[in-house]
Short mmCIF file of N, CA and C in Angstrom, two decimals:
data_model
loop_
_atom_site.label_atom_id
_atom_site.label_comp_id
_atom_site.label_asym_id
_atom_site.label_seq_id
_atom_site.Cartn_x
_atom_site.Cartn_y
_atom_site.Cartn_z
N MET A 1 0.73 -1.05 -0.38
CA MET A 1 -0.10 -0.11 -0.18
C MET A 1 0.82 1.15 -0.05
N SER A 2 0.42 2.48 -0.55
CA SER A 2 0.95 3.80 -0.83
C SER A 2 1.28 4.37 0.69
N HIS A 3 2.62 4.70 0.78
CA HIS A 3 2.28 6.01 2.31
C HIS A 3 1.87 7.32 2.23
N TYR A 4 1.41 7.48 0.57
CA TYR A 4 1.10 8.38 0.10
C TYR A 4 -0.67 9.15 0.82
N THR A 5 -0.87 10.30 1.28
CA THR A 5 -2.02 10.38 1.33
C THR A 5 -2.68 11.50 0.77
N ILE A 6 -4.46 11.22 0.30
CA ILE A 6 -4.71 12.32 -0.24
C ILE A 6 -5.94 12.88 0.32
N LEU A 7 -5.96 14.22 0.56
CA LEU A 7 -7.52 14.77 1.06
C LEU A 7 -8.11 14.97 0.00
N ILE A 8 -9.65 14.55 0.03
CA ILE A 8 -10.62 14.29 -0.50
C ILE A 8 -11.54 16.10 -0.15
N ILE A 9 -11.39 16.76 -1.26
CA ILE A 9 -12.40 17.99 -0.76
C ILE A 9 -13.71 18.03 -1.83
N ASP A 10 -15.00 17.85 -1.11
CA ASP A 10 -15.99 17.94 -2.18
C ASP A 10 -17.45 18.01 -1.00
N ASP A 11 -18.60 19.02 -0.98
CA ASP A 11 -19.35 19.20 -0.57
C ASP A 11 -20.53 17.69 -0.52
N VAL A 12 -20.44 17.07 -1.14
CA VAL A 12 -21.18 15.93 -1.91
C VAL A 12 -20.93 14.85 -1.05
N PRO A 13 -21.47 14.25 -0.15
CA PRO A 13 -20.98 12.88 0.69
C PRO A 13 -20.83 11.70 -0.47
N ASP A 14 -21.76 12.06 -1.53
CA ASP A 14 -21.37 10.14 -2.37
C ASP A 14 -20.62 10.60 -3.56
N HIS A 15 -20.19 12.03 -3.51
CA HIS A 15 -18.95 12.34 -4.33
C HIS A 15 -17.21 11.92 -3.73
N ARG A 16 -17.28 12.47 -2.34
CA ARG A 16 -16.56 11.32 -1.19
C ARG A 16 -16.53 10.25 -1.25
N ASP A 17 -17.26 10.05 -0.75
CA ASP A 17 -17.07 8.27 -1.06
C ASP A 17 -17.10 7.36 -2.41
N PHE A 18 -17.26 7.88 -3.56
CA PHE A 18 -16.56 7.66 -4.78
C PHE A 18 -15.34 7.46 -4.78
N LEU A 19 -14.51 8.60 -4.71
CA LEU A 19 -13.33 9.02 -4.74
C LEU A 19 -12.59 8.01 -3.65
N ARG A 20 -12.99 8.23 -2.21
CA ARG A 20 -12.05 7.36 -1.53
C ARG A 20 -11.73 5.89 -2.20
N ARG A 21 -13.19 5.43 -2.41
CA ARG A 21 -13.34 3.52 -2.97
C ARG A 21 -12.28 4.11 -4.05
N LEU A 22 -12.13 4.69 -4.64
CA LEU A 22 -10.99 4.92 -5.70
C LEU A 22 -9.52 4.75 -5.70
N LEU A 23 -9.75 5.69 -5.28
CA LEU A 23 -8.44 6.02 -4.36
C LEU A 23 -7.91 5.31 -3.12
N ARG A 24 -8.64 4.66 -2.26
CA ARG A 24 -8.07 3.14 -1.52
C ARG A 24 -7.66 2.58 -2.61
N GLY A 25 -8.56 1.66 -3.40
CA GLY A 25 -7.99 0.55 -4.30
C GLY A 25 -6.82 1.38 -4.68
N ALA A 26 -6.74 2.46 -4.99
CA ALA A 26 -5.19 2.23 -5.29
C ALA A 26 -3.64 2.47 -4.93
N GLY A 27 -4.70 2.37 -3.30
CA GLY A 27 -3.02 2.12 -2.87
C GLY A 27 -3.04 3.39 -1.77
N PHE A 28 -4.03 4.33 -1.85
CA PHE A 28 -3.90 5.49 -0.87
C PHE A 28 -4.38 5.24 0.15
N ARG A 29 -3.79 5.88 1.24
CA ARG A 29 -4.68 6.49 2.35
C ARG A 29 -5.38 7.63 2.12
N VAL A 30 -6.77 7.96 2.41
CA VAL A 30 -8.05 8.87 2.07
C VAL A 30 -8.13 9.53 3.46
N ILE A 31 -8.81 10.96 3.31
CA ILE A 31 -9.24 11.37 4.42
C ILE A 31 -9.80 12.25 3.10
N GLU A 32 -10.78 13.15 3.82
CA GLU A 32 -11.74 13.67 3.59
C GLU A 32 -12.51 14.84 4.02
N ALA A 33 -12.83 15.81 3.66
CA ALA A 33 -13.91 16.89 4.63
C ALA A 33 -14.85 17.76 3.43
N ASN A 34 -15.31 18.85 4.19
CA ASN A 34 -16.23 19.41 3.31
C ASN A 34 -15.70 20.97 2.95
N PRO A 35 -15.28 21.35 1.69
CA PRO A 35 -15.28 22.78 1.58
C PRO A 35 -15.20 23.36 2.87
N GLY A 36 -13.98 24.67 2.97
CA GLY A 36 -14.13 25.51 4.22
C GLY A 36 -13.57 25.53 5.77
N ALA A 37 -14.01 25.55 6.56
CA ALA A 37 -12.98 25.29 7.92
C ALA A 37 -12.94 23.85 8.07
N GLU A 38 -13.62 22.96 7.86
CA GLU A 38 -13.49 21.63 7.97
C GLU A 38 -11.94 20.90 6.84
N ALA A 39 -12.15 21.33 5.90
CA ALA A 39 -11.02 20.96 4.79
C ALA A 39 -9.38 21.85 5.77
N LEU A 40 -10.07 23.02 6.30
CA LEU A 40 -8.57 23.77 6.50
C LEU A 40 -7.60 22.86 7.79
N ASP A 41 -9.10 22.59 8.60
CA ASP A 41 -8.76 21.70 10.02
C ASP A 41 -8.06 20.47 9.43
N ALA A 42 -8.49 19.55 8.30
CA ALA A 42 -8.20 18.39 7.82
C ALA A 42 -6.73 18.53 7.45
N ALA A 43 -6.48 19.28 6.74
CA ALA A 43 -5.14 19.57 6.10
C ALA A 43 -4.04 20.17 7.03
N GLY A 44 -4.70 20.62 8.19
CA GLY A 44 -3.72 21.71 9.16
C GLY A 44 -3.14 20.39 10.66
N LYS A 45 -4.52 19.25 10.20
CA LYS A 45 -3.90 17.97 11.05
C LYS A 45 -3.11 16.81 10.64
N GLU A 46 -3.43 16.50 9.64
CA GLU A 46 -3.24 15.53 8.73
C GLU A 46 -2.00 15.97 7.84
N THR A 47 -1.41 17.19 6.94
CA THR A 47 -0.45 17.50 6.55
C THR A 47 -0.65 16.28 4.75
N PRO A 48 -1.01 16.04 3.78
CA PRO A 48 -1.98 15.71 2.99
C PRO A 48 -0.75 15.41 2.31
N ASP A 49 -0.42 14.52 0.87
CA ASP A 49 0.81 14.48 -0.48
C ASP A 49 -0.11 15.96 -1.08
N LEU A 50 -1.45 15.21 -1.13
CA LEU A 50 -1.95 15.80 -2.25
C LEU A 50 -3.69 16.02 -1.94
N ILE A 51 -3.81 17.31 -2.52
CA ILE A 51 -5.45 17.81 -1.90
C ILE A 51 -5.99 17.34 -3.44
N LEU A 52 -7.31 16.93 -3.36
CA LEU A 52 -8.10 16.25 -4.68
C LEU A 52 -9.41 17.72 -3.78
N THR A 53 -9.40 18.62 -4.67
CA THR A 53 -10.85 19.36 -4.24
C THR A 53 -11.90 19.56 -5.49
N ALA A 54 -12.86 19.09 -4.62
CA ALA A 54 -14.04 19.84 -6.08
C ALA A 54 -14.16 21.31 -6.26
N LEU A 55 -14.41 22.07 -7.58
CA LEU A 55 -14.16 22.90 -7.39
C LEU A 55 -15.61 23.31 -8.77
N SER A 56 -16.21 24.27 -8.26
CA SER A 56 -17.55 24.79 -8.55
C SER A 56 -17.53 26.08 -9.38
N LEU A 57 -18.12 27.04 -9.53
CA LEU A 57 -17.78 27.82 -10.65
C LEU A 57 -16.99 28.57 -9.91
N PRO A 58 -16.21 30.07 -10.22
CA PRO A 58 -15.42 30.63 -9.92
C PRO A 58 -16.56 31.66 -8.78
N GLY A 59 -15.59 32.14 -7.86
CA GLY A 59 -16.08 32.46 -6.29
C GLY A 59 -17.22 31.78 -5.53
N GLN A 60 -17.23 30.95 -5.83
CA GLN A 60 -17.79 29.70 -4.92
C GLN A 60 -17.27 28.87 -3.82
N PRO A 61 -17.19 28.85 -2.67
CA PRO A 61 -16.97 28.40 -1.48
C PRO A 61 -15.58 27.20 -2.00
N SER A 62 -15.61 26.34 -2.63
CA SER A 62 -14.60 25.65 -3.15
C SER A 62 -13.53 26.60 -3.95
N TRP A 63 -13.59 27.62 -4.11
CA TRP A 63 -12.48 28.40 -4.44
C TRP A 63 -11.97 29.00 -3.46
N GLU A 64 -12.28 29.67 -2.95
CA GLU A 64 -12.14 30.13 -1.51
C GLU A 64 -11.23 29.03 -0.77
N THR A 65 -11.36 27.97 -0.49
CA THR A 65 -10.91 27.05 0.52
C THR A 65 -9.62 26.62 -0.47
N ALA A 66 -9.42 26.26 -1.87
CA ALA A 66 -8.41 26.19 -2.53
C ALA A 66 -7.17 27.46 -2.18
N ARG A 67 -8.05 28.48 -2.22
CA ARG A 67 -7.03 29.73 -2.31
C ARG A 67 -6.28 29.66 -0.59
N LEU A 68 -7.36 29.64 0.15
CA LEU A 68 -6.63 29.46 1.67
C LEU A 68 -5.55 28.42 2.01
N LEU A 69 -6.34 27.38 1.52
CA LEU A 69 -4.96 26.21 1.79
C LEU A 69 -4.20 26.23 1.20
N ARG A 70 -4.20 26.68 -0.46
CA ARG A 70 -2.48 27.03 -0.64
C ARG A 70 -1.45 28.25 0.28
N ALA A 71 -2.52 28.89 0.93
CA ALA A 71 -1.69 30.03 1.89
C ALA A 71 -1.29 29.77 3.25
N LEU A 72 -1.87 27.90 3.57
CA LEU A 72 -1.34 27.70 4.40
C LEU A 72 0.46 27.28 4.52
N PRO A 73 1.31 27.85 5.50
CA PRO A 73 2.39 27.83 5.25
C PRO A 73 2.64 25.83 5.10
N SER A 74 2.22 25.27 5.98
CA SER A 74 2.17 23.90 6.32
C SER A 74 1.90 22.86 4.91
N LEU A 75 1.65 23.73 3.69
CA LEU A 75 1.31 22.89 2.87
C LEU A 75 1.83 23.76 1.48
N VAL A 76 3.05 24.65 1.64
CA VAL A 76 3.58 25.10 0.83
C VAL A 76 4.10 24.36 -0.78
N GLY A 77 4.28 22.78 -0.58
CA GLY A 77 4.62 22.11 -1.11
C GLY A 77 3.55 21.07 -1.68
N THR A 78 2.76 20.79 -0.81
CA THR A 78 1.51 20.23 -1.21
C THR A 78 0.32 20.47 -2.45
N PRO A 79 0.92 19.66 -3.55
CA PRO A 79 -0.11 20.16 -4.70
C PRO A 79 -1.45 19.93 -4.31
N ILE A 80 -2.31 20.79 -5.37
CA ILE A 80 -3.75 20.55 -5.33
C ILE A 80 -4.37 20.54 -6.65
N LEU A 81 -5.27 19.23 -6.76
CA LEU A 81 -6.09 19.07 -7.86
C LEU A 81 -7.18 19.44 -7.72
N GLY A 82 -7.42 19.84 -9.09
CA GLY A 82 -9.15 20.38 -8.45
C GLY A 82 -9.46 19.91 -9.80
N ALA A 83 -11.24 19.39 -9.09
CA ALA A 83 -11.89 18.22 -9.81
C ALA A 83 -13.00 19.14 -10.69
N THR A 84 -13.19 19.22 -11.14
CA THR A 84 -14.79 20.44 -11.69
C THR A 84 -15.72 19.44 -13.12
N VAL A 85 -17.31 19.65 -13.04
CA VAL A 85 -17.38 19.67 -14.49
C VAL A 85 -17.97 20.75 -15.56
N PHE A 86 -17.24 22.09 -14.84
CA PHE A 86 -17.41 22.95 -16.04
C PHE A 86 -15.92 23.13 -16.26
N ASN A 87 -15.48 21.64 -17.19
CA ASN A 87 -14.26 22.21 -17.55
C ASN A 87 -14.53 23.12 -19.24
N THR A 88 -15.41 22.92 -19.50
CA THR A 88 -15.65 24.48 -20.38
C THR A 88 -15.37 26.06 -20.30
N LEU A 89 -15.76 26.06 -18.80
CA LEU A 89 -16.15 27.56 -18.56
C LEU A 89 -14.46 27.51 -17.84
N LEU A 90 -13.17 27.05 -17.70
CA LEU A 90 -12.67 27.47 -16.38
C LEU A 90 -11.21 27.20 -17.69
N SER A 91 -10.28 27.71 -17.20
CA SER A 91 -8.85 27.68 -18.22
C SER A 91 -8.02 27.15 -16.92
N ARG A 92 -6.89 26.97 -17.27
CA ARG A 92 -5.71 26.47 -16.34
C ARG A 92 -5.26 27.31 -15.86
N SER A 93 -4.97 28.61 -16.35
CA SER A 93 -4.32 29.60 -15.60
C SER A 93 -5.70 30.12 -14.43
N ARG A 94 -6.49 30.26 -14.89
CA ARG A 94 -7.49 30.43 -13.52
C ARG A 94 -7.93 29.77 -12.32
N VAL A 95 -7.21 29.10 -12.72
CA VAL A 95 -7.17 27.53 -11.84
C VAL A 95 -5.93 28.10 -10.89
N ARG A 96 -5.25 27.56 -11.79
CA ARG A 96 -3.56 28.19 -11.45
C ARG A 96 -3.91 29.31 -10.18
N ALA A 97 -4.40 29.83 -10.51
CA ALA A 97 -4.45 31.48 -10.16
C ALA A 97 -5.01 31.57 -8.78
N ILE A 98 -6.20 30.17 -8.12
CA ILE A 98 -5.71 30.06 -6.76
C ILE A 98 -5.32 29.11 -6.49
N GLY A 99 -4.23 28.43 -7.20
CA GLY A 99 -3.36 27.91 -6.13
C GLY A 99 -3.43 26.17 -6.42
N CYS A 100 -3.91 26.19 -7.71
CA CYS A 100 -4.36 24.33 -7.67
C CYS A 100 -2.81 24.02 -8.73
N ALA A 101 -2.68 23.58 -9.25
CA ALA A 101 -1.26 22.97 -9.91
C ALA A 101 -2.06 22.69 -11.20
N ASP A 102 -3.37 22.12 -11.47
CA ASP A 102 -3.30 21.76 -12.63
C ASP A 102 -5.54 21.43 -12.33
N PHE A 103 -6.30 20.63 -13.00
CA PHE A 103 -7.44 20.11 -12.76
C PHE A 103 -7.88 18.64 -13.79
N VAL A 104 -8.85 18.11 -13.21
CA VAL A 104 -9.18 16.54 -14.21
C VAL A 104 -10.77 16.89 -14.45
N ASP A 105 -11.34 16.62 -15.40
CA ASP A 105 -12.59 16.11 -15.63
C ASP A 105 -13.05 15.53 -14.56
N LYS A 106 -15.06 15.99 -14.41
CA LYS A 106 -15.38 15.03 -13.45
C LYS A 106 -16.70 14.66 -14.86
N PRO A 107 -17.33 13.51 -15.21
CA PRO A 107 -16.73 12.12 -14.26
C PRO A 107 -15.50 11.92 -13.92
N PHE A 108 -14.97 11.28 -13.37
CA PHE A 108 -13.49 10.92 -13.77
C PHE A 108 -13.12 9.68 -14.48
N ASP A 109 -12.37 9.65 -15.17
CA ASP A 109 -11.62 8.63 -15.87
C ASP A 109 -10.69 8.25 -14.70
N LEU A 110 -10.63 6.63 -14.47
CA LEU A 110 -10.03 6.72 -13.32
C LEU A 110 -7.83 6.45 -13.78
N ASP A 111 -8.03 6.16 -14.85
CA ASP A 111 -6.78 6.41 -15.69
C ASP A 111 -6.45 7.93 -15.38
N GLU A 112 -6.84 8.56 -16.01
CA GLU A 112 -6.70 10.13 -15.86
C GLU A 112 -6.73 10.17 -14.60
N LEU A 113 -7.57 10.41 -13.47
CA LEU A 113 -7.20 10.60 -12.40
C LEU A 113 -5.64 10.45 -11.81
N LEU A 114 -5.20 9.01 -11.97
CA LEU A 114 -4.61 8.84 -11.35
C LEU A 114 -2.88 9.23 -12.17
N LEU A 115 -3.29 9.23 -13.54
CA LEU A 115 -1.57 9.71 -14.31
C LEU A 115 -1.29 11.05 -14.00
N HIS A 116 -2.38 12.12 -13.69
CA HIS A 116 -2.46 13.29 -12.81
C HIS A 116 -1.89 12.92 -11.60
N ILE A 117 -2.45 12.15 -10.88
CA ILE A 117 -1.97 12.02 -9.15
C ILE A 117 -0.84 11.80 -9.15
N ALA A 118 -0.46 10.75 -10.03
CA ALA A 118 1.14 10.26 -10.32
C ALA A 118 2.06 11.45 -10.52
N ALA A 119 1.81 12.48 -11.55
CA ALA A 119 2.29 13.46 -12.46
C ALA A 119 2.70 14.34 -11.32
N LEU A 120 2.20 14.82 -9.97
CA LEU A 120 2.24 15.50 -9.14
C LEU A 120 2.75 15.55 -7.61
N LEU A 121 2.54 13.86 -7.40
CA LEU A 121 3.31 13.55 -6.49
C LEU A 121 4.62 13.65 -7.01
N PRO A 122 5.63 13.18 -5.75
CA PRO A 122 7.10 13.26 -5.95
C PRO A 122 7.36 12.32 -6.70
N PRO A 123 8.36 12.35 -7.58
CA PRO A 123 9.71 11.39 -8.21
C PRO A 123 9.37 9.72 -7.62
N LYS A 124 9.08 9.53 -6.36
CA LYS A 124 9.13 8.36 -5.70
C LYS A 124 7.60 7.59 -6.03
N ALA A 125 6.87 7.82 -6.72
CA ALA A 125 5.53 8.06 -6.55
C ALA A 125 5.95 6.20 -7.47
N PRO A 126 5.03 5.47 -6.57
CA PRO A 126 4.49 4.18 -7.44
C PRO A 126 4.70 3.54 -8.64
N LEU A 127 5.46 3.34 -9.39
CA LEU A 127 4.83 2.89 -10.88
C LEU A 127 3.28 2.19 -10.86
N ALA A 128 3.05 1.77 -10.28
CA ALA A 128 1.88 0.72 -10.32
C ALA A 128 0.81 2.07 -10.60
N LEU A 129 1.01 3.15 -10.05
CA LEU A 129 0.11 4.14 -10.13
C LEU A 129 -0.51 4.61 -11.93
N ILE A 130 0.41 4.52 -12.28
CA ILE A 130 0.25 4.49 -13.70
C ILE A 130 -0.31 3.07 -14.72
N ALA A 131 -1.61 3.48 -15.02
CA ALA A 131 -2.67 2.68 -15.53
C ALA A 131 -1.79 1.89 -16.52
N ALA A 132 -1.89 0.92 -17.02
CA ALA A 132 -1.47 0.10 -17.97
C ALA A 132 -2.46 0.06 -19.00
#
């Protein structure tokens, strides 16, 4: 099992459950939180290796949460990966401006999600993360 911890941030419990099952199945340790204070608290207590956060439209709580997470000194090197259904309305530069390294589309393609995660984790990421 991977020693990497991923914090999933989403305000929909079913979405968090789905991602938790996918990522645990891929060998990650997973913690979960709602956007806002709960996510900030979880990130401060656990110091995840990567944060996967749902992004709704700009100006919504998920965007502010990502911006606040990026400002935490303990998370300076922690990559944040956004996940959104609004991919046609977002640009990578807009997502990077709030502190995300990149974003992936919802619904998830597991292989694509794992490739994004492997690319953002340190080079010691297990090769098993890269789907064949």
